[in-house]
PDB file of C-alpha atoms and ligand atoms in Angstrom:
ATOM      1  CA  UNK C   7       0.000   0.000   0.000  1.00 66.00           C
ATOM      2  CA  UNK C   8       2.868   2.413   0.872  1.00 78.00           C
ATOM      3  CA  UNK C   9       4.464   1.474  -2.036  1.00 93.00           C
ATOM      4  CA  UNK C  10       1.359   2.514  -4.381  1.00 94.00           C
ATOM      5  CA  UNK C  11       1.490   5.835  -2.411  1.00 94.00           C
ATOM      6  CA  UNK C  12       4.783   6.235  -3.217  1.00 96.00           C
ATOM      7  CA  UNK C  13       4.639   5.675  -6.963  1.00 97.00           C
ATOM      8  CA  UNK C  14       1.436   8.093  -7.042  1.00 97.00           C
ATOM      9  CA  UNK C  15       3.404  10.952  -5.570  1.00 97.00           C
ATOM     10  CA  UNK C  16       6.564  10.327  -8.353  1.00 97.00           C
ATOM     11  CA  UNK C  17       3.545  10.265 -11.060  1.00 98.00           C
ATOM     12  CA  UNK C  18       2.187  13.464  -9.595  1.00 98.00           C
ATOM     13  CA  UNK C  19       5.884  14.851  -9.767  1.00 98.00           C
ATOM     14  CA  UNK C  20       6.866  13.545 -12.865  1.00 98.00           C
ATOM     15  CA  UNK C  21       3.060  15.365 -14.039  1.00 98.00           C
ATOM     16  CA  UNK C  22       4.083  18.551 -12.459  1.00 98.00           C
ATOM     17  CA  UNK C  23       7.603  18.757 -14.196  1.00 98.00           C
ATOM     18  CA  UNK C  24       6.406  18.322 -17.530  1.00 97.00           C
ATOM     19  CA  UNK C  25       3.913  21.118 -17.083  1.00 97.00           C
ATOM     20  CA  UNK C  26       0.764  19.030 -17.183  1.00 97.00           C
ATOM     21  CA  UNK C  27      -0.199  19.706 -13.832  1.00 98.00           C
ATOM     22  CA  UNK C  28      -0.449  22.821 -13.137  1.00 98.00           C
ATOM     23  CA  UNK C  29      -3.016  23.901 -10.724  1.00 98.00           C
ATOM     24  CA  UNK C  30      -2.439  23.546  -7.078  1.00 98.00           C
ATOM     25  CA  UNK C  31      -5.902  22.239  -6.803  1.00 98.00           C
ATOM     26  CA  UNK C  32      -5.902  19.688  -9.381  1.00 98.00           C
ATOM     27  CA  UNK C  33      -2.549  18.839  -8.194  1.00 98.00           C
ATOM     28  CA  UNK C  34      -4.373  18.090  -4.676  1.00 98.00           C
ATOM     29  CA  UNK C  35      -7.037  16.260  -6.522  1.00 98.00           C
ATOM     30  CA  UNK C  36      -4.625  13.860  -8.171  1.00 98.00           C
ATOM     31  CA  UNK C  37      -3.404  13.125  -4.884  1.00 97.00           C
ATOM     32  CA  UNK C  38      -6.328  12.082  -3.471  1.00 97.00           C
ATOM     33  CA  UNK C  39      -8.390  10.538  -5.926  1.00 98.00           C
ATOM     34  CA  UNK C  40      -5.416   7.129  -6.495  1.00 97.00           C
ATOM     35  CA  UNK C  41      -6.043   5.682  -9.677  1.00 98.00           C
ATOM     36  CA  UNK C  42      -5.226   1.822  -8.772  1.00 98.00           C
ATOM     37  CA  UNK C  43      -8.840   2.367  -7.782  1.00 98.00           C
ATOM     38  CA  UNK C  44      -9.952   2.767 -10.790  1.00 98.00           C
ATOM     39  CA  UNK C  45      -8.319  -0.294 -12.734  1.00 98.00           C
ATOM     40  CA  UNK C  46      -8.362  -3.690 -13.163  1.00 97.00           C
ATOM     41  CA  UNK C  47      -7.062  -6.021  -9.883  1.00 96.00           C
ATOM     42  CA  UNK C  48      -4.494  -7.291 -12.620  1.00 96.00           C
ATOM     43  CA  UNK C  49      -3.063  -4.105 -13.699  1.00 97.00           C
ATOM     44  CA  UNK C  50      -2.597  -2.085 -10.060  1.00 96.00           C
ATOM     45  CA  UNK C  51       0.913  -2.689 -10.758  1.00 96.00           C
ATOM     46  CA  UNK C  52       0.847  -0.668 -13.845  1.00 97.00           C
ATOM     47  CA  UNK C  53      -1.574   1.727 -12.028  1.00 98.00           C
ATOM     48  CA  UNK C  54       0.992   4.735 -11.884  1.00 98.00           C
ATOM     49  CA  UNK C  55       2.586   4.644 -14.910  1.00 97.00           C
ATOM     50  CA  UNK C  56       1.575   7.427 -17.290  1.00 98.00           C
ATOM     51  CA  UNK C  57       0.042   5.026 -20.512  1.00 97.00           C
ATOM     52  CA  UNK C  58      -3.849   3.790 -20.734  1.00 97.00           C
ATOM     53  CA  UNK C  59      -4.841   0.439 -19.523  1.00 98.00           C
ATOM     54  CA  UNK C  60      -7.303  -1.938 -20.412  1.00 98.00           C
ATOM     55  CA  UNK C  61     -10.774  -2.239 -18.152  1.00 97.00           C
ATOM     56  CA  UNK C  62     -12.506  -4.604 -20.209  1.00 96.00           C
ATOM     57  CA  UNK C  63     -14.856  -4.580 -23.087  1.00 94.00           C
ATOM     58  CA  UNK C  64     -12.485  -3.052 -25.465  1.00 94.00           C
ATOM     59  CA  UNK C  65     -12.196   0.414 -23.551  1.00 97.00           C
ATOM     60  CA  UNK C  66      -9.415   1.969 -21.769  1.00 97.00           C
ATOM     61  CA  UNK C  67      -8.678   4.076 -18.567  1.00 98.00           C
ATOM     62  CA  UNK C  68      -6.917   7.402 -20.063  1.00 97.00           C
ATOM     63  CA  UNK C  69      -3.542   7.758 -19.393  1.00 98.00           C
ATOM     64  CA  UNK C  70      -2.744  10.245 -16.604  1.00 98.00           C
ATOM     65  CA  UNK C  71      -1.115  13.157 -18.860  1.00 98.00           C
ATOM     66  CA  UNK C  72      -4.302  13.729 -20.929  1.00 98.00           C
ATOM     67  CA  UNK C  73      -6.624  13.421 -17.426  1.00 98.00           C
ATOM     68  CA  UNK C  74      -3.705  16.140 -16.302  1.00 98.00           C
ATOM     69  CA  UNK C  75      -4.496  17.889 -20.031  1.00 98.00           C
ATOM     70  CA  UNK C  76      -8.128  17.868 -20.286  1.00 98.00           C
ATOM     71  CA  UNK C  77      -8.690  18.721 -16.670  1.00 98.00           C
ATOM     72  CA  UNK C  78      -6.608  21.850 -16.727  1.00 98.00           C
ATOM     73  CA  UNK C  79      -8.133  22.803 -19.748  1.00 98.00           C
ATOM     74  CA  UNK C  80     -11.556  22.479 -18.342  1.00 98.00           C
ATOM     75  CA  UNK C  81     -10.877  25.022 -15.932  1.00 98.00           C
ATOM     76  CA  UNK C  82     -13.393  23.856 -12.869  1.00 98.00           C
ATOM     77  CA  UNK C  83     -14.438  25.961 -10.361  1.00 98.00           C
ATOM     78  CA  UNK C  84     -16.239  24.907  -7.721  1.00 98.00           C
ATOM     79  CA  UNK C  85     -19.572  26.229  -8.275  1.00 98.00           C
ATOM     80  CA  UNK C  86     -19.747  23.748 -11.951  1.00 98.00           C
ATOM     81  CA  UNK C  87     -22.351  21.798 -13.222  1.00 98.00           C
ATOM     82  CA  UNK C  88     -20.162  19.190 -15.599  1.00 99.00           C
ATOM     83  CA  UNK C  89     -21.551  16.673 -17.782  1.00 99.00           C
ATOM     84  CA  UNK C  90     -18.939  13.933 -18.856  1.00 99.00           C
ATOM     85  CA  UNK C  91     -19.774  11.315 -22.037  1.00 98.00           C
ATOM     86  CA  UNK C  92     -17.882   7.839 -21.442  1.00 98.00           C
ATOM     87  CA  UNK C  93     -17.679   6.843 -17.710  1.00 98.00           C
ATOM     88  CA  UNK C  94     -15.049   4.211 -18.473  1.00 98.00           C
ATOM     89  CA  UNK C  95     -13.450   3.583 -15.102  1.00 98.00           C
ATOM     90  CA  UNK C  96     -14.706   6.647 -13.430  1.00 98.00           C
ATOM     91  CA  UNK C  97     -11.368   8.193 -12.940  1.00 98.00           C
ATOM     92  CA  UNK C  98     -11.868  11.252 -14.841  1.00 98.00           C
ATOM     93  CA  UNK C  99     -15.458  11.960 -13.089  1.00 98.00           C
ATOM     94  CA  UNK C 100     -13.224  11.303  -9.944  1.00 98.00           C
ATOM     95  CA  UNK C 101     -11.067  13.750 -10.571  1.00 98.00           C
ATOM     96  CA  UNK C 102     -12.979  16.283 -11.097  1.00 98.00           C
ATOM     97  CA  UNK C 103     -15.770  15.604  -8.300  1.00 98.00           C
ATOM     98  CA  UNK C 104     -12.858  17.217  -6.008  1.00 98.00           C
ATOM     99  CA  UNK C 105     -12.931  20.653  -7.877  1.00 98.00           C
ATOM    100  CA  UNK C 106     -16.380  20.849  -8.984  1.00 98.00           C
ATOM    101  CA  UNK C 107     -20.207  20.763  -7.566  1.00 98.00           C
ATOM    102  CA  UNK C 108     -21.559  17.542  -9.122  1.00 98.00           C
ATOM    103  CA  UNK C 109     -20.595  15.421 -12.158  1.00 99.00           C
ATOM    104  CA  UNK C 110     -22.669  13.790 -14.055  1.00 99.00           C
ATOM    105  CA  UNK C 111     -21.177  10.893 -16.015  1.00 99.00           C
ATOM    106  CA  UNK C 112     -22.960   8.767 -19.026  1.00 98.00           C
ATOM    107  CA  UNK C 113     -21.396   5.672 -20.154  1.00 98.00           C
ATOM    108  CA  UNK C 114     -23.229   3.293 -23.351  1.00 98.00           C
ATOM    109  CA  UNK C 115     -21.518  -0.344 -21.591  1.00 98.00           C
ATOM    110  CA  UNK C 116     -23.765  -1.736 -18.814  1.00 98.00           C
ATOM    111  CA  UNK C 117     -21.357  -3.067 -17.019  1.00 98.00           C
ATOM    112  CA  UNK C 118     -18.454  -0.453 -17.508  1.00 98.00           C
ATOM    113  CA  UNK C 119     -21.226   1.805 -15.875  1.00 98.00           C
ATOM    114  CA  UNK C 120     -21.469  -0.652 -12.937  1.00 98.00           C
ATOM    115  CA  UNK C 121     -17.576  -0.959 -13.033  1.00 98.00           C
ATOM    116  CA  UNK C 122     -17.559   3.019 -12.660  1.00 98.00           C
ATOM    117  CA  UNK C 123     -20.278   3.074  -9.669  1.00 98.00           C
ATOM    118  CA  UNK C 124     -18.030   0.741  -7.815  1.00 98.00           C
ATOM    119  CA  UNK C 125     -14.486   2.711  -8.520  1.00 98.00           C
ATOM    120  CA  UNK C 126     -16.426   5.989  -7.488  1.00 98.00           C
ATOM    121  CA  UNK C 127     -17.606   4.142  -4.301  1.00 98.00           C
ATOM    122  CA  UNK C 128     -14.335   2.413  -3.334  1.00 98.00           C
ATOM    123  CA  UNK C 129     -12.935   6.119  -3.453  1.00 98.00           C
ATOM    124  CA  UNK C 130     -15.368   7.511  -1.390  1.00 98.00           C
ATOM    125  CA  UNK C 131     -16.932   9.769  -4.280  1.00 98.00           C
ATOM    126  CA  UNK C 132     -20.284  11.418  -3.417  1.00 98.00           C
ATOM    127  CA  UNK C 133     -21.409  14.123  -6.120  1.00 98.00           C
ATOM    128  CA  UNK C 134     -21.093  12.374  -9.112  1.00 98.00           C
ATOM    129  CA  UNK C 135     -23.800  10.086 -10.840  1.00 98.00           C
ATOM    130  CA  UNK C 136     -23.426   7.284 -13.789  1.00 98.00           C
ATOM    131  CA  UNK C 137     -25.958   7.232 -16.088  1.00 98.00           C
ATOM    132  CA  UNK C 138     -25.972   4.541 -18.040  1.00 98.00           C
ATOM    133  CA  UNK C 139     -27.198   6.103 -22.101  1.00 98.00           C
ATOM    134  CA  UNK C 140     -26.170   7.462 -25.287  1.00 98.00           C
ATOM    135  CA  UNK C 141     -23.570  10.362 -24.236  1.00 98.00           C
ATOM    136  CA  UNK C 142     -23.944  12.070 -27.938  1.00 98.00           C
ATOM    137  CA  UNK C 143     -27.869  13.116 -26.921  1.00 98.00           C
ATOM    138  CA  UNK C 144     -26.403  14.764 -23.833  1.00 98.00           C
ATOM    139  CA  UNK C 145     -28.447  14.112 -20.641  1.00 98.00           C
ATOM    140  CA  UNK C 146     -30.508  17.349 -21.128  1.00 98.00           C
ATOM    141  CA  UNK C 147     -32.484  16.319 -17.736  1.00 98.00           C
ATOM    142  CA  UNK C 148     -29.952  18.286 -15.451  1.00 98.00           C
ATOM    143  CA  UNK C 149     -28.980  20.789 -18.489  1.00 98.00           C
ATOM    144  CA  UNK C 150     -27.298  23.007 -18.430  1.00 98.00           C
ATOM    145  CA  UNK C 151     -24.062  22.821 -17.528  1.00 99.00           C
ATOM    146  CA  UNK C 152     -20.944  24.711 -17.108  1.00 98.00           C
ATOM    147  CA  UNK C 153     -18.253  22.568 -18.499  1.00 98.00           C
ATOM    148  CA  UNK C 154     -18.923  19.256 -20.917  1.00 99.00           C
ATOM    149  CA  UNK C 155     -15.868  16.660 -21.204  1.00 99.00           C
ATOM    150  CA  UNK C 156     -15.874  13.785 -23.960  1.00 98.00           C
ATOM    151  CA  UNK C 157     -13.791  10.667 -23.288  1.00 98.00           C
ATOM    152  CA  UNK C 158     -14.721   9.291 -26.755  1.00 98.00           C
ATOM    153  CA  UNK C 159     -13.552  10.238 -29.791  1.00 98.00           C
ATOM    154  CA  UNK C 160     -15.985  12.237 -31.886  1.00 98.00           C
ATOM    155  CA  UNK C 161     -16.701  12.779 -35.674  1.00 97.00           C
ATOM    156  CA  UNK C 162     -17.329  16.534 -34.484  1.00 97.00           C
ATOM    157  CA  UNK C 163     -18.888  17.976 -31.375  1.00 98.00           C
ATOM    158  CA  UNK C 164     -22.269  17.223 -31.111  1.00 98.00           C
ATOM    159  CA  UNK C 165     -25.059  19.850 -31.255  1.00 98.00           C
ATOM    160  CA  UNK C 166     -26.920  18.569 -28.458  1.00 98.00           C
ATOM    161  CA  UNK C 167     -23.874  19.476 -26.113  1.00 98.00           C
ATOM    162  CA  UNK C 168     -23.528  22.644 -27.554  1.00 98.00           C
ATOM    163  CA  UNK C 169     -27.270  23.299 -26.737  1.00 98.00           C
ATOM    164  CA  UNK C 170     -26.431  21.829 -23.307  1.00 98.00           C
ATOM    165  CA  UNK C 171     -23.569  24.010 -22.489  1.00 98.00           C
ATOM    166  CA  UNK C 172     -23.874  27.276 -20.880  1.00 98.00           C
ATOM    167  CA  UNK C 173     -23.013  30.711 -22.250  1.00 97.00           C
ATOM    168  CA  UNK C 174     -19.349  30.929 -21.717  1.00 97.00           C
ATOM    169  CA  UNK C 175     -19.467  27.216 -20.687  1.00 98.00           C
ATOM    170  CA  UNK C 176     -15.991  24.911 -21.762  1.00 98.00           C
ATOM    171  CA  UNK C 177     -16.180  22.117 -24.297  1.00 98.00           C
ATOM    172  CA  UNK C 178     -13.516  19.285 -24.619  1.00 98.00           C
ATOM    173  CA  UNK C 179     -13.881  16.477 -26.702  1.00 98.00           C
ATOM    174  CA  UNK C 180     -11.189  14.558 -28.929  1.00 98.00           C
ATOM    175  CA  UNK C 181     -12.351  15.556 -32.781  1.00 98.00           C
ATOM    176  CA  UNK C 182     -11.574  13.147 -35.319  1.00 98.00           C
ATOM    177  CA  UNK C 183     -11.061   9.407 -36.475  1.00 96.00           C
ATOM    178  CA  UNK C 184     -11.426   6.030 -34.647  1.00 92.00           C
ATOM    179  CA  UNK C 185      -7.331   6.289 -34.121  1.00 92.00           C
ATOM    180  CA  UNK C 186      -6.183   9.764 -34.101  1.00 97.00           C
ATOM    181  CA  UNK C 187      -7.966  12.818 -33.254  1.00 98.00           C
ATOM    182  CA  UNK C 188      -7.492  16.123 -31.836  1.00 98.00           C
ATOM    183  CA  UNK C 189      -8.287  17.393 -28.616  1.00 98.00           C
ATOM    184  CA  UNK C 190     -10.216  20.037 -29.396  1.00 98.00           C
ATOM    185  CA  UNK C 191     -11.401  22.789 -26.659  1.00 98.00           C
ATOM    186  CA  UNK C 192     -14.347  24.865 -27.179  1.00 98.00           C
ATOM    187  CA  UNK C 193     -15.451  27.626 -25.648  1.00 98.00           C
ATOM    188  CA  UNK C 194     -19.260  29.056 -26.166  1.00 98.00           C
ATOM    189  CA  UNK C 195     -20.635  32.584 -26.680  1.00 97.00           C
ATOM    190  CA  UNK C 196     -23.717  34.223 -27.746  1.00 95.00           C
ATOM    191  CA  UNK C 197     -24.954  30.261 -28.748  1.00 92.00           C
ATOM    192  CA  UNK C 198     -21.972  29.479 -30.927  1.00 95.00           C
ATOM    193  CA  UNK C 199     -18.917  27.005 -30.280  1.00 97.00           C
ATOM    194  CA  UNK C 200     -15.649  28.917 -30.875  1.00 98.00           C
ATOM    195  CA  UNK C 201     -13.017  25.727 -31.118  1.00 98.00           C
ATOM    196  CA  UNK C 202      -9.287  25.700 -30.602  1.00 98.00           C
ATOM    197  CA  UNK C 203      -7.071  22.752 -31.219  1.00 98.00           C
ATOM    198  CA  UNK C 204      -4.426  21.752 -28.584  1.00 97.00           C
ATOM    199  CA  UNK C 205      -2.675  18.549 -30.390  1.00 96.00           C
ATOM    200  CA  UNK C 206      -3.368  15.196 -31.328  1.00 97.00           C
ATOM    201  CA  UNK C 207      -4.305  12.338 -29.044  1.00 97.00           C
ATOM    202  CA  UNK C 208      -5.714   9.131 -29.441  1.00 96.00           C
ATOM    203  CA  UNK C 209      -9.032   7.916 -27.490  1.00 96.00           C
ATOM    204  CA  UNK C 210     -11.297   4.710 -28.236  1.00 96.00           C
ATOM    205  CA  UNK C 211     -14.180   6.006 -30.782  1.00 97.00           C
ATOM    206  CA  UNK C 212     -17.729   6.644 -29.478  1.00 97.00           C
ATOM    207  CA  UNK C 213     -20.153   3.928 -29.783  1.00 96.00           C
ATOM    208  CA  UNK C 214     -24.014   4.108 -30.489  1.00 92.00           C
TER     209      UNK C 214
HETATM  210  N1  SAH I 329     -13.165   8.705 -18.730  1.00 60.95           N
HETATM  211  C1  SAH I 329     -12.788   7.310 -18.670  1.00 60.95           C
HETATM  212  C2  SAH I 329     -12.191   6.773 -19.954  1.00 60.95           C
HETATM  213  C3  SAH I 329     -13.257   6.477 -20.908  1.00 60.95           C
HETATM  214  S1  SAH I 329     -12.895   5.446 -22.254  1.00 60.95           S
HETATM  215  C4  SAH I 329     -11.886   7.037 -17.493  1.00 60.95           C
HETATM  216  O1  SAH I 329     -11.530   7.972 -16.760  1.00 60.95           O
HETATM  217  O2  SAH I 329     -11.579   5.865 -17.259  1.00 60.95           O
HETATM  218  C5  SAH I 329     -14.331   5.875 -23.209  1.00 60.95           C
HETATM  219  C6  SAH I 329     -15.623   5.361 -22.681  1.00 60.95           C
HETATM  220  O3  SAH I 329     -16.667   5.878 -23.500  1.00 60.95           O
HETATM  221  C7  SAH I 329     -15.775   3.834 -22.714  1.00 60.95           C
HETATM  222  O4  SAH I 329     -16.053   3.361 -21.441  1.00 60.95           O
HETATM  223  C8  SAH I 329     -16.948   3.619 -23.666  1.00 60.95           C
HETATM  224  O5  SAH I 329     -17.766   2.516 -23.323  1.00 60.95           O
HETATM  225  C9  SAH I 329     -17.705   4.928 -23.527  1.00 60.95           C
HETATM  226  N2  SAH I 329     -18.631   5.248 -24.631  1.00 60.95           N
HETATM  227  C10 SAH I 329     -18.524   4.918 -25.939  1.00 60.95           C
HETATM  228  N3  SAH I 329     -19.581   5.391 -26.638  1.00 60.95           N
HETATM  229  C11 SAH I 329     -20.387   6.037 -25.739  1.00 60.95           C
HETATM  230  C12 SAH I 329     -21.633   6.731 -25.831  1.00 60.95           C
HETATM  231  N4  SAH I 329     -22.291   6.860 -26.987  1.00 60.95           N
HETATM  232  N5  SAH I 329     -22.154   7.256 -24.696  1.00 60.95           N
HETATM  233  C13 SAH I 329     -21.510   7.144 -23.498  1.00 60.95           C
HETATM  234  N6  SAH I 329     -20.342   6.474 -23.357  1.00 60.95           N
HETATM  235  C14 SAH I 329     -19.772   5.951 -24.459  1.00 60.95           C
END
């Protein structure tokens, strides 16, 4: 256990040197949200290293510098409403249920969403809620929000997020094709998505 500890604190450094982390409360949040939580009883070896790992049914837990990425660039303040598509493992909902009001978090795999309920649990997460649905309609139920995070890769940004988001509300979503896409980070005013591209990255495609 100390060791794990241990090897989440040289992740969290070796995030902070290379600029990823930069925050000091995300930097808190990585420390006390650990991901061998979040992955698969085989792999909590591999839990700290900084590369995706399988959780079953073809999908992946993100690997810790684009959690460090997209988080930063999702800006979270405390008082946000965020909407995530593609549960996954829960880590990224984890994450950001330390910096935010309430997540909510839809995932299309039955039991990845169980999978995520029980990470979330284990860690002691209260404020966010899996949903298990179709992330491209949005869950327009608890609309809208402040920030809206993708962890599938998208053809383009669906319009039912857009119509989700808030005025001056945060986008992220990787844009592009089943293997490489770009994260993409959009930012919306007076109804329309303004996007800016911050370099390629590779996340498993959404389903439907
Ligand atoms: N955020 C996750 C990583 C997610 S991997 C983590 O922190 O571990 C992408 C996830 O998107 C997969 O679990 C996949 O099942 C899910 N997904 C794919 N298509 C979807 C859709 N249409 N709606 C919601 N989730 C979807």
């Amino acid at each position: 256990m100390d060791d794990l500890k241990e090897r989440g604190e040289t992740l969290v450094e070796h995030l902070k040197s290379q600029g990823l982390l930069k925050s000091p409360e995300i930097i808190k949040a990585f420390r006390e949200i650990p991901r061998h939580l979040f992955v698969r009883e085989k792999d909590i070896n591999h839990a700290y290293a900084d590369y995706p790992l399988p959780i079953g049914y073809g999908q992946t837990i993100s690997a810790p510098h684009m959690v460090s990425m997209c988080t930063e660039f999702l800006e979270p303040k405390k008082s946000d409403k965020v909407l995530e598509i593609g549960s996954g493992s829960g880590w990224q909902a984890a994450i950001l249920s330390r910096l935010v009001r309430k997540v909510w978090t839809i995932e299309f795999d039955p039991f990845l969403a169980e999978f995520a309920r029980r990470n979330l649990e284990k860690a002691g997460v209260k404020n966010v809620e899996v949903i298990k649905g179709d992330g491209w309609l949005g869950y327009p139920k608890k609309a809208p929000y402040d920030k809206i995070i993708a962890t599938c890769a998208v053809p383009g940004i669906s319009r039912h997020w857009i119509e989700q988001l808030r005025d001056k509300g945060i986008i992220i979503a990787p844009v592009g094709g089943s293997w490489f896409q770009e994260l993409t980070v959009g930012r919306k005013a007076r109804g329309k998505l303004k996007t800016e591209n911050h370099g390629g990255c590779a996340f498993v495609p959404l389903r439907r």
